[in-house]
Coordinates of C-alpha atoms and ligand atoms in Angstrom, one line a residue:
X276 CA 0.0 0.0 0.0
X277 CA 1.0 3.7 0.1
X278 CA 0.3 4.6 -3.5
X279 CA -3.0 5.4 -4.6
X280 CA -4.0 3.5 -7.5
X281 CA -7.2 5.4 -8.4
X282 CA -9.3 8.3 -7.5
X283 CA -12.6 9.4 -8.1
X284 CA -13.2 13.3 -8.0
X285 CA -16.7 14.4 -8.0
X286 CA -18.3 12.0 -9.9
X287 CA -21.9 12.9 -10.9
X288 CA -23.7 10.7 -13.3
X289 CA -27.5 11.1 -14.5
X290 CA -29.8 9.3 -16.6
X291 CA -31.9 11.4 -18.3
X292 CA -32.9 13.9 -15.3
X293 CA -32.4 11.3 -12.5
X294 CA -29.3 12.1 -11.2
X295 CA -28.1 8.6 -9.8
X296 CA -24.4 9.4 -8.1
X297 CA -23.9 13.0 -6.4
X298 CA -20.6 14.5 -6.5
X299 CA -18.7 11.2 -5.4
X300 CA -15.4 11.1 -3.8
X301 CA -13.2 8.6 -3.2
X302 CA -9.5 6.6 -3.4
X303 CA -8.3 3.6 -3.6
X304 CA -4.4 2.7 -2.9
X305 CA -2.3 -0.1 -4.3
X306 CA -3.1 -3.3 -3.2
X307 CA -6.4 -2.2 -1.2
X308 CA -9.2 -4.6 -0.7
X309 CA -12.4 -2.1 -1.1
X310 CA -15.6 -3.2 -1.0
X311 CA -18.8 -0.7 -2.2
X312 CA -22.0 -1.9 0.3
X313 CA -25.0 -0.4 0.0
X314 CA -28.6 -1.5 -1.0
X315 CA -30.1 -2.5 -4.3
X316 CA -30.1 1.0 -6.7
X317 CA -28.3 3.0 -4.6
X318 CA -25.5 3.5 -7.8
X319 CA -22.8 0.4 -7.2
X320 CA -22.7 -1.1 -10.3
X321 CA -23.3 2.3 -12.8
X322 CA -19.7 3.5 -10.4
X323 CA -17.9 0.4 -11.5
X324 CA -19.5 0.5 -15.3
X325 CA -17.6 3.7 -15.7
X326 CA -14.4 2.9 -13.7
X327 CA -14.6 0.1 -16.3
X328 CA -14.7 1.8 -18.8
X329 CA -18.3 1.0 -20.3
X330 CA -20.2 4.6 -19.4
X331 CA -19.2 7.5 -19.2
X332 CA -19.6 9.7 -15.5
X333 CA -21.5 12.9 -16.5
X334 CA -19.1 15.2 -14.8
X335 CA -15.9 14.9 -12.9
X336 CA -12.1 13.2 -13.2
X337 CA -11.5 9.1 -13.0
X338 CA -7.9 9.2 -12.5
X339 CA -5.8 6.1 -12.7
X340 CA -2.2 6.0 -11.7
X341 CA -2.3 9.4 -12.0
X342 CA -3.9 9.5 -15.6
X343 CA -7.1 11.4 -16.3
X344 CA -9.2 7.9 -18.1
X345 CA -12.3 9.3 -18.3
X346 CA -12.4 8.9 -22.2
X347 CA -9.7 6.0 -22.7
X348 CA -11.2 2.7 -24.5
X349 CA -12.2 0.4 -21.8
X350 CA -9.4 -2.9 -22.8
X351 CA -7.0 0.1 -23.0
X352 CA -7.5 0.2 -19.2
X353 CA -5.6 -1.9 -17.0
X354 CA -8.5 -2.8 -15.6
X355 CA -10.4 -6.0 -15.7
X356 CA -14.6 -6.6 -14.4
X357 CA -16.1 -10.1 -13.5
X358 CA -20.2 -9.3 -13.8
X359 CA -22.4 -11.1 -11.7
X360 CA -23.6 -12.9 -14.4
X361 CA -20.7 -15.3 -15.5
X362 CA -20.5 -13.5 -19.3
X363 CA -18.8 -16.4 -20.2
X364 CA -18.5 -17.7 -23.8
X365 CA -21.0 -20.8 -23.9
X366 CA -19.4 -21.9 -27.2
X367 CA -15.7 -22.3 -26.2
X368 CA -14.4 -24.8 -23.2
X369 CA -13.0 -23.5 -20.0
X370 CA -9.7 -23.0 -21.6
X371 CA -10.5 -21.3 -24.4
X372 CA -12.6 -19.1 -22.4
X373 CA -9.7 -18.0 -19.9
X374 CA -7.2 -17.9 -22.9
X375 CA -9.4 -15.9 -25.1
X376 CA -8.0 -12.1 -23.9
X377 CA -4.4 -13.8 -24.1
X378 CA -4.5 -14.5 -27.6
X379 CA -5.8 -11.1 -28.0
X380 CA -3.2 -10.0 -27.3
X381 CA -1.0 -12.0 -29.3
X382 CA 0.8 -14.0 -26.7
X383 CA 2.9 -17.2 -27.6
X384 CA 1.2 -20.5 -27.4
X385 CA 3.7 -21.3 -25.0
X386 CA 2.7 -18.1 -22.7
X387 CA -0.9 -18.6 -23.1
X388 CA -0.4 -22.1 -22.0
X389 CA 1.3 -21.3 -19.0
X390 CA -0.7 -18.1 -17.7
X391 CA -4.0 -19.8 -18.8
X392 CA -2.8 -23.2 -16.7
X393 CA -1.8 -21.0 -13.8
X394 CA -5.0 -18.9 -13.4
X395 CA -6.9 -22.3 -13.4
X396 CA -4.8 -23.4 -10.4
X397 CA -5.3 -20.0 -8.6
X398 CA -9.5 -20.4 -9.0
X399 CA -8.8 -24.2 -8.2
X400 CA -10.6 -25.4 -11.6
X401 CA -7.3 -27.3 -13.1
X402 CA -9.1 -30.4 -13.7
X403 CA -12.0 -28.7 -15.7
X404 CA -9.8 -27.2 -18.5
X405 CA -11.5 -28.6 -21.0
X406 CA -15.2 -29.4 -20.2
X407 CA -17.9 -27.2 -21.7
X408 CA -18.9 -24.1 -20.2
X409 CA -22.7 -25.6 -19.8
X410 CA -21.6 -28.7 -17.7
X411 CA -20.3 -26.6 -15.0
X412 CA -22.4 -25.9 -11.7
X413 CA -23.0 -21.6 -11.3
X414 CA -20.2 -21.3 -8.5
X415 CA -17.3 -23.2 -11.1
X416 CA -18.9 -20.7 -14.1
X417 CA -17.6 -17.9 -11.5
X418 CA -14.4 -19.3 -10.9
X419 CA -13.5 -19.8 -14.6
X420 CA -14.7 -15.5 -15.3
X421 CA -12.2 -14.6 -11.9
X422 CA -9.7 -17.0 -14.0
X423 CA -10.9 -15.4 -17.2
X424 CA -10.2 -11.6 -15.6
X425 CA -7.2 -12.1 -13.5
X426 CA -4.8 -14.0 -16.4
X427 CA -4.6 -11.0 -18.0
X428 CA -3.2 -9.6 -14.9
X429 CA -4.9 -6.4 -14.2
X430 CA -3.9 -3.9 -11.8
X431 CA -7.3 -3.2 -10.6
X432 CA -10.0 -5.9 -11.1
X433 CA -13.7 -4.7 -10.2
X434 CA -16.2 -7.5 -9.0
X435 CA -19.7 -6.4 -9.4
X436 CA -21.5 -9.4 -6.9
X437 CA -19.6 -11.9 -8.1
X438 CA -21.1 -14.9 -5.7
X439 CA -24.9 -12.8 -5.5
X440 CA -26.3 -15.9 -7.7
X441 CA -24.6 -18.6 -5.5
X442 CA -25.8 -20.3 -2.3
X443 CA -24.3 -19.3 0.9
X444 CA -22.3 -22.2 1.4
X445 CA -20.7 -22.0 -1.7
X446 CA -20.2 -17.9 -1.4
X447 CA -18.5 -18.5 2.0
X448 CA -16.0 -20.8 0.4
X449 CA -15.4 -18.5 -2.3
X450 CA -15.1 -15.1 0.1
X451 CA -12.2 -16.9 1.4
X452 CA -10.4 -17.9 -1.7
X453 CA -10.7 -14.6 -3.3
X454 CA -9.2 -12.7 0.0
X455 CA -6.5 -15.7 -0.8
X456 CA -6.5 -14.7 -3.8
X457 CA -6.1 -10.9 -3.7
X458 CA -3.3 -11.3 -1.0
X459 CA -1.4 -14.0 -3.7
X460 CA -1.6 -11.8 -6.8
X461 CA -1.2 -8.2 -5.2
X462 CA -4.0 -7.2 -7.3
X463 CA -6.3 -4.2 -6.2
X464 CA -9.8 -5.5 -5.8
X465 CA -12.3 -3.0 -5.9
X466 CA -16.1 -5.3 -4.7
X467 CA -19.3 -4.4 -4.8
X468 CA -22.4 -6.3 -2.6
X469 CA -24.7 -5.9 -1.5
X470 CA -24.5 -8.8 1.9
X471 CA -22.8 -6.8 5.0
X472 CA -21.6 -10.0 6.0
X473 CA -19.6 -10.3 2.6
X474 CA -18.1 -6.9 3.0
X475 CA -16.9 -7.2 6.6
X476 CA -15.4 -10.9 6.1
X477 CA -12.8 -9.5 2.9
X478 CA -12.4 -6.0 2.8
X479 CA -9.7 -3.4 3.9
X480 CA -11.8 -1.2 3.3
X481 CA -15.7 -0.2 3.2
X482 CA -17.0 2.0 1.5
X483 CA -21.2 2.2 2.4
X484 CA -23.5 4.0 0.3
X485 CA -27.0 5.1 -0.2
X486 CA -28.3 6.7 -2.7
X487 CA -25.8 7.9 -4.7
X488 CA -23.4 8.9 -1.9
X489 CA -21.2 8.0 0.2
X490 CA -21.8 7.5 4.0
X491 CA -19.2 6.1 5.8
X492 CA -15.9 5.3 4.3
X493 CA -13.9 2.8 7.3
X494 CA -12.4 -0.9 8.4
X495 CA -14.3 -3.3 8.9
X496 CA -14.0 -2.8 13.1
X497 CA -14.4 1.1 12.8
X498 CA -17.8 0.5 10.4
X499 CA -19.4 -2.2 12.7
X500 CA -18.0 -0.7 16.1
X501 CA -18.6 3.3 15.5
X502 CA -21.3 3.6 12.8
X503 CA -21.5 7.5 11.6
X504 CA -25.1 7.1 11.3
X505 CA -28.1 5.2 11.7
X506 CA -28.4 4.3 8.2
X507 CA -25.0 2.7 8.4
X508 CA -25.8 1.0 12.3
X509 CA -28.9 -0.9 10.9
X510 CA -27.9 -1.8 7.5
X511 CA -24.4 -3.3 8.8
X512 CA -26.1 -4.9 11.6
X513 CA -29.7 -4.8 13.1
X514 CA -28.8 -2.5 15.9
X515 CA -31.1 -1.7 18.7
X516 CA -30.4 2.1 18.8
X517 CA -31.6 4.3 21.4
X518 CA -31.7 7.9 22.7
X519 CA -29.3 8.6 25.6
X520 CA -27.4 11.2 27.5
X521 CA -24.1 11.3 28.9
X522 CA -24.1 12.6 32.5
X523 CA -20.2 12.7 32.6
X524 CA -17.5 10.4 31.3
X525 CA -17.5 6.6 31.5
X526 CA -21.5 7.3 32.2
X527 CA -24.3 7.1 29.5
X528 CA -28.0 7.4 31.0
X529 CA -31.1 5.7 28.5
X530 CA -34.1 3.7 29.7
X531 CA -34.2 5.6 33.3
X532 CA -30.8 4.1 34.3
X533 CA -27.2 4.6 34.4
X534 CA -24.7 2.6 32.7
X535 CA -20.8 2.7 32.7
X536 CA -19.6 3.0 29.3
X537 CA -16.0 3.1 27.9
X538 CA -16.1 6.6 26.4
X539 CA -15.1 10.0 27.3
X540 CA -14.4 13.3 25.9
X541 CA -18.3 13.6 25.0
X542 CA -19.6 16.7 27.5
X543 CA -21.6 16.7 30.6
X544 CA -25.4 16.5 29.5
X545 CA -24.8 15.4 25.6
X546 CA -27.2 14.0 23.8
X547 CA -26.1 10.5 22.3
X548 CA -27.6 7.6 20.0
X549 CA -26.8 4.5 22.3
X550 CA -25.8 1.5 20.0
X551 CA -26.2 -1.9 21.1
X552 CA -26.0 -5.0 18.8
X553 CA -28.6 -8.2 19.5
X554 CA -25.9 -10.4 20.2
X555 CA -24.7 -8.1 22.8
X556 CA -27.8 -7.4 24.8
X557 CA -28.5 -10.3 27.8
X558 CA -30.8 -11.4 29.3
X559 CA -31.0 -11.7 33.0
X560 CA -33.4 -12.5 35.9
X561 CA -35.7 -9.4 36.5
X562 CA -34.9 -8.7 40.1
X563 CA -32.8 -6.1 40.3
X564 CA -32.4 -5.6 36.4
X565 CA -32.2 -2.2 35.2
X566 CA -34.3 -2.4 32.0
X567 CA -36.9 -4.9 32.3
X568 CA -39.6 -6.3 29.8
X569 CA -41.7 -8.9 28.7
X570 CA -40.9 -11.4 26.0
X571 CA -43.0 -10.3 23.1
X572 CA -41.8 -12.2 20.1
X573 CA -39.5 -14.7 19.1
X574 CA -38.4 -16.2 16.0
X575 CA -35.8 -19.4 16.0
X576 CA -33.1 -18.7 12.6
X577 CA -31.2 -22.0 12.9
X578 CA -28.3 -20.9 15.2
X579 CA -30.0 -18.8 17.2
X580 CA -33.5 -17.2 19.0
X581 CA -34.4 -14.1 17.3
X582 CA -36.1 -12.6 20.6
X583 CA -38.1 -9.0 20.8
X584 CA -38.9 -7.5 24.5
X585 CA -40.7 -4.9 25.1
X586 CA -39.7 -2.9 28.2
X587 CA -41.1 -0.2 30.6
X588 CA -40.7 3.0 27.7
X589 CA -42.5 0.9 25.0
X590 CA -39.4 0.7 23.1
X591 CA -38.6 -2.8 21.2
X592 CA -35.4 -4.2 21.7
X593 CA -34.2 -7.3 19.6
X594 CA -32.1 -9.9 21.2
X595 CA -30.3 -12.8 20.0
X596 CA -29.7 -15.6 22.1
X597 CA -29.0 -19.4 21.8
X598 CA -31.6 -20.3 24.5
X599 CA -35.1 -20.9 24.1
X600 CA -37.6 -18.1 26.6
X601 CA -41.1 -18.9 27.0
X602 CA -43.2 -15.4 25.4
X603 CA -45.0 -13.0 27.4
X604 CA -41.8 -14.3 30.3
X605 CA -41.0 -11.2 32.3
X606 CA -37.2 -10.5 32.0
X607 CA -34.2 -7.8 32.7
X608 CA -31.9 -7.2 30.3
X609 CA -28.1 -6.5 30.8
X610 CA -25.2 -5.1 29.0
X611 CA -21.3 -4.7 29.2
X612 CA -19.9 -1.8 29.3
X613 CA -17.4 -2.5 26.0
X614 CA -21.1 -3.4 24.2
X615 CA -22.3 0.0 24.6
X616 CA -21.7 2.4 21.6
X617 CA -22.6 6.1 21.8
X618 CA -22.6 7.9 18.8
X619 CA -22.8 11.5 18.6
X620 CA -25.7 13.1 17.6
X621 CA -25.4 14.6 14.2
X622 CA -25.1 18.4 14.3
X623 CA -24.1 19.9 17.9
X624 CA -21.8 20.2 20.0
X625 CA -22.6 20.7 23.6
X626 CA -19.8 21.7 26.2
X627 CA -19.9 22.7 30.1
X628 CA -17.7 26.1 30.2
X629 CA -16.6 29.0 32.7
X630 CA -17.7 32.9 32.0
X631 CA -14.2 33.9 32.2
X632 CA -15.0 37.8 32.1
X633 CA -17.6 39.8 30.0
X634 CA -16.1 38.0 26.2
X635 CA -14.9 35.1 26.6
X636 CA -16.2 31.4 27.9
X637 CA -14.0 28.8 28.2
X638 CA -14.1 25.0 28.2
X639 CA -10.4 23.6 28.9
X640 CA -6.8 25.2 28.8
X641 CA -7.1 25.1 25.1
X642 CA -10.6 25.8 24.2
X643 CA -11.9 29.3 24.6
X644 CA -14.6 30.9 22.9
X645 CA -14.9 34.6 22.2
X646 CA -18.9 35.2 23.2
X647 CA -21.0 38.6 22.9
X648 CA -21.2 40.9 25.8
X649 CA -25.1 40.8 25.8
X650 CA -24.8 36.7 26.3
X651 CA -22.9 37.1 28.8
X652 CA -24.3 39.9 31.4
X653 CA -26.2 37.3 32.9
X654 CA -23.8 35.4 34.4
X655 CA -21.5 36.4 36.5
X656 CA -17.8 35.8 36.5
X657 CA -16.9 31.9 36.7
X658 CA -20.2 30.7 36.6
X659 CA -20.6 27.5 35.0
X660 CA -22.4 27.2 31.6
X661 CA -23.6 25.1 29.3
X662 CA -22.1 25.9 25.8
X663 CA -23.5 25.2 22.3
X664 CA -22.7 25.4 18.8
X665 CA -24.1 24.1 15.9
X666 CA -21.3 21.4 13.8
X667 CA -22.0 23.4 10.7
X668 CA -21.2 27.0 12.5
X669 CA -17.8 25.1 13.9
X670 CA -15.2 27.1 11.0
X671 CA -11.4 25.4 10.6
X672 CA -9.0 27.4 9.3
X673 CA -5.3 26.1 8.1
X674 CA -3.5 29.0 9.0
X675 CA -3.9 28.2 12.6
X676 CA -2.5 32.0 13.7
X677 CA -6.2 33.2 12.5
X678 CA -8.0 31.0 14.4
X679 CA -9.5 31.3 18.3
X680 CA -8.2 27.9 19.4
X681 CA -6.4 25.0 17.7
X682 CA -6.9 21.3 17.9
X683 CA -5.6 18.2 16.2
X684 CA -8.2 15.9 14.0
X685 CA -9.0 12.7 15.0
X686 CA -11.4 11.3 12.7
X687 CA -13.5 12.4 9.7
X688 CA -17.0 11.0 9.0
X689 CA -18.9 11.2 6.1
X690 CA -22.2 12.5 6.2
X691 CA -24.9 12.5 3.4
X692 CA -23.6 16.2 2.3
X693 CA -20.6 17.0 4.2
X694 CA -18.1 15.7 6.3
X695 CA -17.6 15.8 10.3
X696 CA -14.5 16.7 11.8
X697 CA -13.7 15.6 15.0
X698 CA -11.1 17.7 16.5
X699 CA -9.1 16.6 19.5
X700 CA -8.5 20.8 21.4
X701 CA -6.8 19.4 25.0
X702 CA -8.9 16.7 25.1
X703 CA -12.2 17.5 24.2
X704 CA -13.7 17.0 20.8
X705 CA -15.4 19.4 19.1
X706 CA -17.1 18.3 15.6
X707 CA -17.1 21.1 12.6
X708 CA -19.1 19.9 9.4
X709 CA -17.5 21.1 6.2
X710 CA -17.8 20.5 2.7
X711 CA -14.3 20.0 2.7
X712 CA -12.9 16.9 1.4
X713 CA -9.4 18.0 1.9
X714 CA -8.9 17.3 5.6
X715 CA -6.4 14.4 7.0
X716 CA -6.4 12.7 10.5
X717 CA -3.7 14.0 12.4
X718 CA -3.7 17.3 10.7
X719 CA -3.2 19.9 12.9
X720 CA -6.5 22.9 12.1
X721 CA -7.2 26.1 13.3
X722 CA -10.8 26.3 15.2
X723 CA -13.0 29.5 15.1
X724 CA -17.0 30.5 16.1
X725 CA -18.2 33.3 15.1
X726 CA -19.3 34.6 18.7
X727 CA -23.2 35.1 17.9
X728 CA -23.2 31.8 17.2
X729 CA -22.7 30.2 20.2
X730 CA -25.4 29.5 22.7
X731 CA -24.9 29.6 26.7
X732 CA -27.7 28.3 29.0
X733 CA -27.4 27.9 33.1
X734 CA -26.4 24.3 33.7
X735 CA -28.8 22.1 34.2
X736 CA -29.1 20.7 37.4
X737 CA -31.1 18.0 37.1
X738 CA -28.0 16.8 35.1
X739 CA -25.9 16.1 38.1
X740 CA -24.7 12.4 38.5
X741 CA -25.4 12.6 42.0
X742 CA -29.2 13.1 41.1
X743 CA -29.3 10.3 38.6
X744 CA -27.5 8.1 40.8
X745 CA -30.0 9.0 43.6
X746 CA -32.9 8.1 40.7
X747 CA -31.1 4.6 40.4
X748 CA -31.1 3.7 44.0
Ligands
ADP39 P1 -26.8 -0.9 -7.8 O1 -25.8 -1.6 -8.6 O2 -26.3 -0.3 -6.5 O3 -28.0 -1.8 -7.4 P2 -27.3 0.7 -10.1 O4 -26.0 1.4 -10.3 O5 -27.5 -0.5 -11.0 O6 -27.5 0.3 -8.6 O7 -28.4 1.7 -10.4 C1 -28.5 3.0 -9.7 C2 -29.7 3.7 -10.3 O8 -29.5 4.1 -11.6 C3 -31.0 3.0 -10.2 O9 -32.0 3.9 -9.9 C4 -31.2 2.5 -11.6 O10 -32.5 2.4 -12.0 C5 -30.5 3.6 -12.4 N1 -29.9 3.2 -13.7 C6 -28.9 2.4 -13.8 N2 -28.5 2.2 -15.1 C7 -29.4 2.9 -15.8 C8 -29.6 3.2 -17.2 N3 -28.8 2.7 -18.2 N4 -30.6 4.0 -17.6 C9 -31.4 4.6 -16.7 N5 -31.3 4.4 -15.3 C10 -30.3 3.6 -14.9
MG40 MG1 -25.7 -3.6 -9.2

């Protein structure tokens, strides 16, 4: 890895006036293993027709190496694409299918033999060389259009659901080989699925989209573990996600009780999205539970109970559990603390701040903000404060001499329209939302708010831990 082998700036492709992809971004280095997941329509396959080479993106660059492709002939491209549908030739045998691009080209007999004998051992389908294509089962078709694309040794080979049309078994056999494969060749594999489960087992990268845009762009871990959104929570897993608020660090509060978490940094009194997968949830004797509910629904999905329970709020959790629970059973349900997620809500920030004199509140050593006198005049000096400031009125600045404060980034998320920043300023996080693609983790940014856009309100008492700790007892 380190080099990046192709980049997509601002794609936008329409048909007719249905604009399908909206101003898509995105790179991919040598070597990667990056999957596109997103849903049925939401753009996969017209984004790897025109990396391919077979349409054309209505505006913006496809660059390759560092070549602007956008208009070269797609077996110009050093690029290969194995369809879902095999696309093999019915006519010719396995051989002939694989050596067809080789001779092409105008290799040897000698050369084709070899590569064509070689590729067949890589997709394990040696011993069919020369049966007919239409004797084959649908999962040794595929293997014979991976041998097919990969002989001619591209750098970047796009699979557009390659195993969608095979049964699971089969497709679990096959996810392995290919990541087998991909490590063997040193090939960049660029995959497109639509089955989470696909995408998380192979990739280096995910990529998950929606409608024509990007959404979260991560590892496998970072996309399952920190979802940027609740698109991206339930369509990698089916989260239970719930409203919650973070009394201080290590704390989140949801369903009338406290729970220790691992995270801090988010600010006293924040409002969170509390993620917690079905696997993850337990359940427990009632007594002395802090969520309890009744057994609503259950449905058995061969190696586990699909459960639902309904608890005191009315909300629905789902639960997945090996053992077998009688419905309408009364039950509490229990959590570890590294199986709770909290997830910023999009948009704000909230902080806990000092009045330092008549123009300026601050938060830590680092983070002060510059606030209008006529804010201000009603607290008096060192009161404590709640402070808050939209993501989207959060500015960064590179020349970091302009700016109020400074702060380091720490993560970027992509959003439907924009990206959020989190920026680390002496160990808070404050989240600026930008249209700015250009940011890097690690980069160090200038911070500024323009002072009528911050909010202060008293503190909120009722936020103390002591008072939610009481409520617990
Ligand atoms: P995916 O591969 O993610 O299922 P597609 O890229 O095939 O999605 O399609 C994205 C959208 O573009 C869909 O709404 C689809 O109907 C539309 N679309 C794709 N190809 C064409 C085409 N040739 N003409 C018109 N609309 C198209
Ligand atoms: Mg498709």
């Amino acid at each position: 890895m380190g080099k990046i082998l192709l980049e997509l700036k601002n794609i936008c492709k329409s048909f007719g006036d249905q604009e399908v992809l909206h101003d898509f971004n995105l790179y991919i280095m040598e070597n990667e293993f990056v999957t596109l997941l997103g849903p049925s329509g939401c753009g996969k396959s017209t984004l790897l027709r025109m990396i391919g080479g077979f349409d054309s993106p209505t505006s913006g660059d496809i660059i390759f190496d560092g070549q602007l492709i956008n208009s070269v002939e797609p077996n110009k491209r050093q690029i290969n694409t194995v369809f879902q549908r095999y696309a093999l030739f019915p006519h010719l045998n396995v051989y002939d299918n694989v050596a067809f691009g080789l001779k092409l080209k105008k290799l040897s007999k000698e050369e084709i033999d070899k590569e064509v004998l070689r590729a067949l051992k890589l997709v394990q389908m040696s011993d069919y060389a020369y049966r007919k294509i239409d004797t084959l089962s649908g999962g040794q078709m595929q293997r014979v259009a991976m041998a097919r694309a990969i002989v001619l040794k591209p750098r970047l080979l796009l699979l557009d659901e390659p195993l969608a049309a095979l049964d699971r078994k089969l497709r679990q056999d096959l996810q392995y080989e290919l990541k087998e494969m991909q490590r063997e060749l040193g090939i960049t594999f660029l995959y497109v699925t639509h089955d989470q489960e696909e995408a998380l087992t192979m990739s280096d990268t995910i990529v998950v989209m929606n409608e024509g845009r990007i959404l979260q762009i991560g590892s496998p871990v970072m996309i399952y573990n920190e979802p940027s959104t609740r698109f991206v929570a339930n369509f990698i897993g089916e989260s239970n996600i719930i409203d919650g608020v973070v009394p201080q660090d290590f704390k989140v509060r949801f369903e009338n009780a406290l729970f220790d978490t691992t995270y801090q940094g988010f600010s006293r009194g924040e409002e969170v999205d509390v993620v917690i997968r079905p696997e993850d949830l337990l359940i427990i004797p009632k007594d002395n539970a802090k969520i309890t509910g009744v057994i609503d629904s259950k449905v058995f999905k061969g190696d586990l109970f699909e459960i639902n329970v309904i608890v005191k709020s009315g909300k629905e959790y789902t639960i997945h559990t090996t053992k077998n629970y009688e419905l309408g059973l009364e039950v509490g349900l229990d959590i570890d603390k590294e199986n709770i997620t909290l997830m910023k809500k999009p948009g704000l920030n909230t902080f806990t701040g000092v009045i330092e004199d008549d123009y300026f509140v601050r938060v830590n050593d680092e983070m002060r903000f510059e606030c209008l006198e006529d804010d201000t005049e009603d607290f008096s000096e060192g009161s404590k404060v709640i402070v808050k400031v939209l993501t989207e009125n959060v500015l960064l600045e590179g020349d970091v001499d302009d700016a109020d404060f400074e702060g380091v980034i720490k993560n970027i998320k992509k959003r439907d329209m924009y990206y959020d920043v989190y920026i680390n300023v002496g160990g808070v996080v404050i989240v600026a939302s930008t249209s700015n693609p250009n940011h890097k983790v690690g980069q160090t940014v200038g911070i500024w708010v323009k002072p009528e856009k911050l909010v202060l309100l008293e503190e909120d008492n009722s936020l103390d831990t002591s008072t939610i700790e009481a409520l617990n007892d």
